[in-house]
Amino acid sequence: MALNEWARTIKRDVHALYLAARDPRTPWYAKALAVCVAGYALSPIDLIPDFIPVIGYLDDAILVPLGILAVVKMIPPEVMAEHREAAALAVDRPVSRSAAVIIACIWVASVALAGWLGYRYFAGRF
């Protein structure tokens, strides 16, 4: 299996775990672990920071797939197959560029407002 294909499979399975965690047919203990694994995979905070050479990415390359494997074993096969299919279809959906532009504008406006308020606060103090 090529590295790109493996990465796509991991990404699809993380999304499928998120969907399965919201399914009432999934046992509670699988839901709890699925939320933890998906949260860790999508979180910018890592156990070992990524800026540390080699081992920074090694935790992501080992912990996430092992967590996915453990959760997949806990979820009934028919439920997991259904959510894998839904996650694969979600990848093919078009991306809304207008929504991305709106979100970027909101971020720029927020940063500008914070800068202006900070300037007014500190300019009045000195």
XYZ file of C-alpha atoms in Angstrom, residues 13 17 67-77 80 84:
15
model
C -11.335 5.974 9.248
C -14.995 6.801 13.877
C -6.143 3.691 18.316
C -8.187 3.362 15.143
C -7.496 -0.374 15.036
C -8.579 -0.794 18.670
C -11.820 1.142 18.188
C -12.678 -0.593 14.920
C -12.446 -3.946 16.749
C -14.991 -2.681 19.331
C -17.585 -1.405 16.831
C -19.949 -3.904 15.176
C -18.690 -4.621 11.613
C -18.328 0.436 10.831
C -16.743 4.055 6.301
